[in-house]
Short mmCIF file of C-alpha atoms and ligand atoms in Angstrom, two decimals:
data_model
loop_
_atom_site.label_atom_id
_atom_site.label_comp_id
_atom_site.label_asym_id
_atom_site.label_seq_id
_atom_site.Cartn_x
_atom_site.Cartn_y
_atom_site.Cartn_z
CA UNK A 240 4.27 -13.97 -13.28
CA UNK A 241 3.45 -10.38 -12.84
CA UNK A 242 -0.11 -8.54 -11.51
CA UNK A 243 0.92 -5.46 -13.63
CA UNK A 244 2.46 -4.93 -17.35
CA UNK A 245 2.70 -2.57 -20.05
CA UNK A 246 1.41 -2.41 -23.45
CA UNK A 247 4.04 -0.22 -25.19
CA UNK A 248 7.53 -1.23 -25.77
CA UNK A 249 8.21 2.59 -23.83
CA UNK A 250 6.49 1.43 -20.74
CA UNK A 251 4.29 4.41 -20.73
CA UNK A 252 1.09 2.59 -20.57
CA UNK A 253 0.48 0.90 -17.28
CA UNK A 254 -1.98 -2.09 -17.51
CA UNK A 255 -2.90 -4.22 -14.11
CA UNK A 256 -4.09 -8.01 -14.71
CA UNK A 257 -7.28 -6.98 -13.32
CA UNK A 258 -8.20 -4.93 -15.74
CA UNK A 259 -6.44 -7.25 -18.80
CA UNK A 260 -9.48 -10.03 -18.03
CA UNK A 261 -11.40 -9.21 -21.30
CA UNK A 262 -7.84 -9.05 -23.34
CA UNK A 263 -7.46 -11.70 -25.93
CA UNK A 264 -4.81 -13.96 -25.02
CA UNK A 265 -2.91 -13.17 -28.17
CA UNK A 266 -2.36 -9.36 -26.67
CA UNK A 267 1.10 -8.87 -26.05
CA UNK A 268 2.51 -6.89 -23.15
CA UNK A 269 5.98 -5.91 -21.72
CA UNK A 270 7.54 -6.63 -18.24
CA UNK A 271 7.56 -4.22 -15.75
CA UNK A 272 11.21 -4.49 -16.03
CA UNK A 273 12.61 -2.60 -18.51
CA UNK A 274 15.19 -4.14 -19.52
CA UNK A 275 13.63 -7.49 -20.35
CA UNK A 276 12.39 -8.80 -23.24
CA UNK A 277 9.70 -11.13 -22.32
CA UNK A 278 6.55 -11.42 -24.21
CA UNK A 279 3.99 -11.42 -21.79
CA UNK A 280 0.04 -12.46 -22.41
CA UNK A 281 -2.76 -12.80 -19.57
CA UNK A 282 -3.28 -16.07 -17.91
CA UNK A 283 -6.00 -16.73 -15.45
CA UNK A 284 -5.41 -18.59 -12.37
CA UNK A 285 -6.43 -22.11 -12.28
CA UNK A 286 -9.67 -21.99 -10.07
CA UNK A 287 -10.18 -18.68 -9.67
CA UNK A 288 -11.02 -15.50 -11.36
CA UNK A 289 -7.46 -13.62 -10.73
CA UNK A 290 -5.33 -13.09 -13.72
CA UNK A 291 -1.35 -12.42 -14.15
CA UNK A 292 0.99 -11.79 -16.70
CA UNK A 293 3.19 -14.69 -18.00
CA UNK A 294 5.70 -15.00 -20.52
CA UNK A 295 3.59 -18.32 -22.01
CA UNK A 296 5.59 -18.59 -25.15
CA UNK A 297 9.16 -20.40 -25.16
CA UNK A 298 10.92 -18.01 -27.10
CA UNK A 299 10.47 -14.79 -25.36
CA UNK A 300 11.11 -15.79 -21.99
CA UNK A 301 11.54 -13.49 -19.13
CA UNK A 302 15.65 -12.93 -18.71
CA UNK A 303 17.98 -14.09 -16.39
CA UNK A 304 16.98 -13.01 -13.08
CA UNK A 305 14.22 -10.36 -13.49
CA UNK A 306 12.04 -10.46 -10.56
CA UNK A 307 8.78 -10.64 -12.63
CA UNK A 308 9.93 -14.48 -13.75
CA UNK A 309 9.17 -16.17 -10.01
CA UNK A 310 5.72 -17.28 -9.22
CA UNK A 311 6.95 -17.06 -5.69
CA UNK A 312 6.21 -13.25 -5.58
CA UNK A 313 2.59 -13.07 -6.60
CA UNK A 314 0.91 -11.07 -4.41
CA UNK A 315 -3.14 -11.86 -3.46
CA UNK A 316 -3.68 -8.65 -1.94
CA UNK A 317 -7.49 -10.31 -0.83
CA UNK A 318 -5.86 -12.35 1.59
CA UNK A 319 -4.73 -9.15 3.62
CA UNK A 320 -5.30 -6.16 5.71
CA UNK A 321 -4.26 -2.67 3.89
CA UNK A 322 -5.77 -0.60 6.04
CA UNK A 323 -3.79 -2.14 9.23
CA UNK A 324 -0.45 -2.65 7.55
CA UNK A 325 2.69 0.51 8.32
CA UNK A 326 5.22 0.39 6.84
CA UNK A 327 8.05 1.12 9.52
CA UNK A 328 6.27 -1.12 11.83
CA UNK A 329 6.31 -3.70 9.58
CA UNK A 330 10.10 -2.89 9.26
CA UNK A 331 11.03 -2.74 12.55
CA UNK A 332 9.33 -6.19 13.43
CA UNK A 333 11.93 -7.97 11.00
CA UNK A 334 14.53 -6.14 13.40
CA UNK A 335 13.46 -7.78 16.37
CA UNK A 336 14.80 -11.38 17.24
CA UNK A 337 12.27 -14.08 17.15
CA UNK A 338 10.86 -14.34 20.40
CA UNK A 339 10.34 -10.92 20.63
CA UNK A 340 8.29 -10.42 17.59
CA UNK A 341 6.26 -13.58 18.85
CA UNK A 342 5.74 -11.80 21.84
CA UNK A 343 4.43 -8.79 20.22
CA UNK A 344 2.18 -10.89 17.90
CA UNK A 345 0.60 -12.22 21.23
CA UNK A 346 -0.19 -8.97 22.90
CA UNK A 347 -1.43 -7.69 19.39
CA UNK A 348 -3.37 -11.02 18.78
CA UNK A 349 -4.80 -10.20 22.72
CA UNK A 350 -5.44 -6.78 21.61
CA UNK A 351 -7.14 -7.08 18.55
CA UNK A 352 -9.40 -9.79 19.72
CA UNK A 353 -12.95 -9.27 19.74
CA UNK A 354 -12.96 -6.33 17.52
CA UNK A 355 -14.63 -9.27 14.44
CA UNK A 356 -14.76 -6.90 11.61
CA UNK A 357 -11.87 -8.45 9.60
CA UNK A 358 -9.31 -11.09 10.42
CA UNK A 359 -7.46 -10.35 7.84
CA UNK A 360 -3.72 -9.61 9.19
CA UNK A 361 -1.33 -6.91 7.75
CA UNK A 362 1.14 -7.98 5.22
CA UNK A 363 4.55 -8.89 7.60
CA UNK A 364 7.00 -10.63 6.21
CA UNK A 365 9.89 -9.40 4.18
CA UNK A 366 8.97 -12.09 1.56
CA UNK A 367 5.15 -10.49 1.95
CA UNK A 368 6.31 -6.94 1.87
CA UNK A 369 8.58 -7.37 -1.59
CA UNK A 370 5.74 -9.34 -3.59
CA UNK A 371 3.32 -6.64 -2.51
CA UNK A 372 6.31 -3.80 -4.03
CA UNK A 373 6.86 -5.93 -6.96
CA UNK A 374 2.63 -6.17 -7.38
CA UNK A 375 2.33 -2.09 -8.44
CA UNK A 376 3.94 0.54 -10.18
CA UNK A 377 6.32 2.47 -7.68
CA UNK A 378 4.34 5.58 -7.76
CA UNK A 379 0.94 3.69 -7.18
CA UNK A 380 0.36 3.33 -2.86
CA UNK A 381 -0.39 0.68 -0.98
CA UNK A 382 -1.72 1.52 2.54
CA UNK A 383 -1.45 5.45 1.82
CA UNK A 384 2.50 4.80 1.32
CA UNK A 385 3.92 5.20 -2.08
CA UNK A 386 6.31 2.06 -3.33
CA UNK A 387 9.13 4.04 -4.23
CA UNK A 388 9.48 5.38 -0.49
CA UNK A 389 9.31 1.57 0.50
CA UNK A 390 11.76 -0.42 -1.89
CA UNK A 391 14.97 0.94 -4.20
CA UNK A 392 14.91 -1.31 -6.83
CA UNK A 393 15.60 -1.28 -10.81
CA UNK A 394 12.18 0.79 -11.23
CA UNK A 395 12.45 3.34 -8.49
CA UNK A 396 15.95 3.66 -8.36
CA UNK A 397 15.46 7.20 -10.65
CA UNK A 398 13.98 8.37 -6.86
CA UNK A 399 17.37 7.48 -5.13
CA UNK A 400 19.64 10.22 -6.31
CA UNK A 401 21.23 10.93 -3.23
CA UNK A 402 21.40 7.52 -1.90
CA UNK A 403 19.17 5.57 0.69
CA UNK A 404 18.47 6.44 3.83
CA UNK A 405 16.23 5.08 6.96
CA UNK A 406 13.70 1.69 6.64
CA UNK A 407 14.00 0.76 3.62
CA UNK A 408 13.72 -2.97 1.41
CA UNK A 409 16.76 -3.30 -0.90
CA UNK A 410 16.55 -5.47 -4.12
CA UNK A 411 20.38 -5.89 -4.32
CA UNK A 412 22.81 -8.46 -5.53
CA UNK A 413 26.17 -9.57 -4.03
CA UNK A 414 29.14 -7.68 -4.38
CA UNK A 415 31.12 -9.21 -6.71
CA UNK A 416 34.55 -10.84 -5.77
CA UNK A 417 35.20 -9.97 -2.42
CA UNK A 418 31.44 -9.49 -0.90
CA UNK A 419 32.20 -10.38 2.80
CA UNK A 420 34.57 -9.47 5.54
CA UNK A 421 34.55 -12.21 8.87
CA UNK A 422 36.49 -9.76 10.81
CA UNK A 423 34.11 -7.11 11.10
CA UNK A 424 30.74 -9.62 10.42
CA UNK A 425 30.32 -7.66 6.99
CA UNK A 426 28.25 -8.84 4.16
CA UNK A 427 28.54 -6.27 0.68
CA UNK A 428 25.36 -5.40 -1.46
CA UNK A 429 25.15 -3.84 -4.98
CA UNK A 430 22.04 -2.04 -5.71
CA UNK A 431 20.11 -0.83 -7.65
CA UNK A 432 20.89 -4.03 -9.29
CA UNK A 433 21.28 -3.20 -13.18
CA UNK A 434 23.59 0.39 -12.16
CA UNK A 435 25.59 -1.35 -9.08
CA UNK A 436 25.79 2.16 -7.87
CA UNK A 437 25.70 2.09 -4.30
CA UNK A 438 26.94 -0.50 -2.07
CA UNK A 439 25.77 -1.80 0.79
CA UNK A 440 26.93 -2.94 4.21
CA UNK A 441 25.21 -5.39 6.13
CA UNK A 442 26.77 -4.99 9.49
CA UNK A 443 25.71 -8.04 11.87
CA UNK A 444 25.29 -8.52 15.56
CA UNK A 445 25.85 -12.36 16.03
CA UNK A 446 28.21 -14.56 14.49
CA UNK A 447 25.50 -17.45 13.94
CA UNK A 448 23.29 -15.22 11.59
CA UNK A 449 26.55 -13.72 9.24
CA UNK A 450 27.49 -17.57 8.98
CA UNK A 451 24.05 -18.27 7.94
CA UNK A 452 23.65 -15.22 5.19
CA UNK A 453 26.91 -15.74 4.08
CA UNK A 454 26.62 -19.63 3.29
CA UNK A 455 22.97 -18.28 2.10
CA UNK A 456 24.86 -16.14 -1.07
CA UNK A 457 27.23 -18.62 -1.10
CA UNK A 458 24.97 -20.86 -2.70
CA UNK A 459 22.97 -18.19 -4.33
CA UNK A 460 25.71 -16.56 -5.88
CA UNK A 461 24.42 -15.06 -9.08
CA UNK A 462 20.73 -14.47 -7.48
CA UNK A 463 19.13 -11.60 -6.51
CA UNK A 464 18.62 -10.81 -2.67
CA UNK A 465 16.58 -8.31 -0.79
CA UNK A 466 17.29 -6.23 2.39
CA UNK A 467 15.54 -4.52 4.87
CA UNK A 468 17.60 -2.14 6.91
CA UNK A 469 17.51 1.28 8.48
CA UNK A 470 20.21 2.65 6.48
CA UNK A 471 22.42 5.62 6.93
CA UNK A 472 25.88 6.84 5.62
CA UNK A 473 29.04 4.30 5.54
CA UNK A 474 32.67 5.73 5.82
CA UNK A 475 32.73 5.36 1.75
CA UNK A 476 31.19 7.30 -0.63
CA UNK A 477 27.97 5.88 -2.00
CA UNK A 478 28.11 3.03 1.05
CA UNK A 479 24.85 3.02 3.17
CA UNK A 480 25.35 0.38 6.13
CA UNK A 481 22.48 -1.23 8.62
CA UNK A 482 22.31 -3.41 11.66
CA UNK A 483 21.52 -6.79 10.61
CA UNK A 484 19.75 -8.30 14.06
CA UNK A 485 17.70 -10.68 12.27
CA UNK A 486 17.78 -13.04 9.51
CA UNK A 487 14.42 -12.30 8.67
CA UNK A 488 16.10 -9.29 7.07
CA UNK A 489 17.91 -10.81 4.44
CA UNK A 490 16.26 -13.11 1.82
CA UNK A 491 17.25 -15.08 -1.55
CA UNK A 492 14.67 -14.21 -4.63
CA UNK A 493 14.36 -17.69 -6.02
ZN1 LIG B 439 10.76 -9.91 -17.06
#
């Protein structure tokens, strides 16, 4: 299901759910991803007054993998704070090990107590972060921070030309063949995922973690994955490598 569509073949038309209430369910629209071919019609929620997108008939279903196919990434952006969310913050808490970042939501928790006016929390997980990318156009902002300079994916990679550097979420897909290395705790990324034109190196800390990412593709082998890293230039041309500290950096889209 997907918040936003389009309602030319060309995807020059931009149409968000919210706006597609009054549309007759009949109305066809495209998917965000341009190279699907899903036929996509508004749906309400059950129970509540949001609408998505939804490729409701059988024989136009959404392909093989596009990200606009999961339910798992709708995004209610009611249930959270814009205003409070950054980006790199938000970033750099996925870098942090577990206990820390529970540490730091208790000082914040400490912090921000008292001051009532919302208790809404900041989007903060990568899972969170993605569905909120995947919820807009890239050049439409979310917390004064355009999309594009958040995620490379299929629909923003036309913005990488020179490759992909600092905090940025990856929508990437394994490397085929050969997509690890145990000697050096390396795990290998293709993305954007349609061009497979850069590659990139997820360089890990701890032995437990690479163990658990790589049985993770393992069994996910032909799914798509996302990444959030603070990447800079590999040895190769076209590779862009990050720390992996965490493996709340690395996630399977199901
Ligand atoms: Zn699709």
């Amino acid at each position: 299901m997907s918040a936003y569509a389009y309602r030319d073949r060309n995807r020059t038309e931009v149409i968000y759910a919210s706006e597609a209430m009054t549309e007759n369910i009949d109305t066809l629209f495209f998917c965000p991803n341009k190279d699907c071919t899903a036929h996509l019609h508004i749906c309400a929620v059950d129970g509540s007054r949001k609408a998505y997108f939804r490729a409701t008939y059988k024989q136009f279903p959404h392909i093989d993998n596009c990200p606009f196919a999961s339910s798992a990434n709708h995004f209610d952006s009611d249930k959270f704070n814009e205003e409070l969310f950054s980006f790199d913050d938000a970033i750099n808490n996925l870098f942090l090990v577990k206990k820390e970042s529970e540490r730091n939501k208790i000082q914040r928790n400490i912090g921000e107590h008292n001051n009532g006016e919302n208790n809404k929390q900041p989007i903060k997980t990568l899972r969170q972060i993605y569905s909120m990318c995947k919820s807009r156009p890239v050049t439409d902002m979310y917390a004064g921070k355009k999309i594009r300079d958040m995620i490379l994916d299929d629909r923003s990679a036309y913005y990488y030309t020179k490759g992909c550097f600092g905090n940025k979420i990856v929508e990437a897909r394994r490397q085929a063949g050969h997509f690890f290395e145990d000697e050096s705790k390396r795990v290998f990324f293709k993305a954007p995922t349609e061009s497979g034109k850069y590659t990139f190196v997820l360089q890990f800390d701890e032995e437990k973690i690479y163990g658990k990412i790589k049985t993770e593709i393992k069994k996910n082998r032909d799914k798509l994955f996302i990444v959030a890293g603070k990447w800079e230039s590999a040895e190769k041309y076209n590779h862009f490598i990050s720390n992996i500290y965490s493996d709340r950096q690395v996630k399977v889209i199901r």
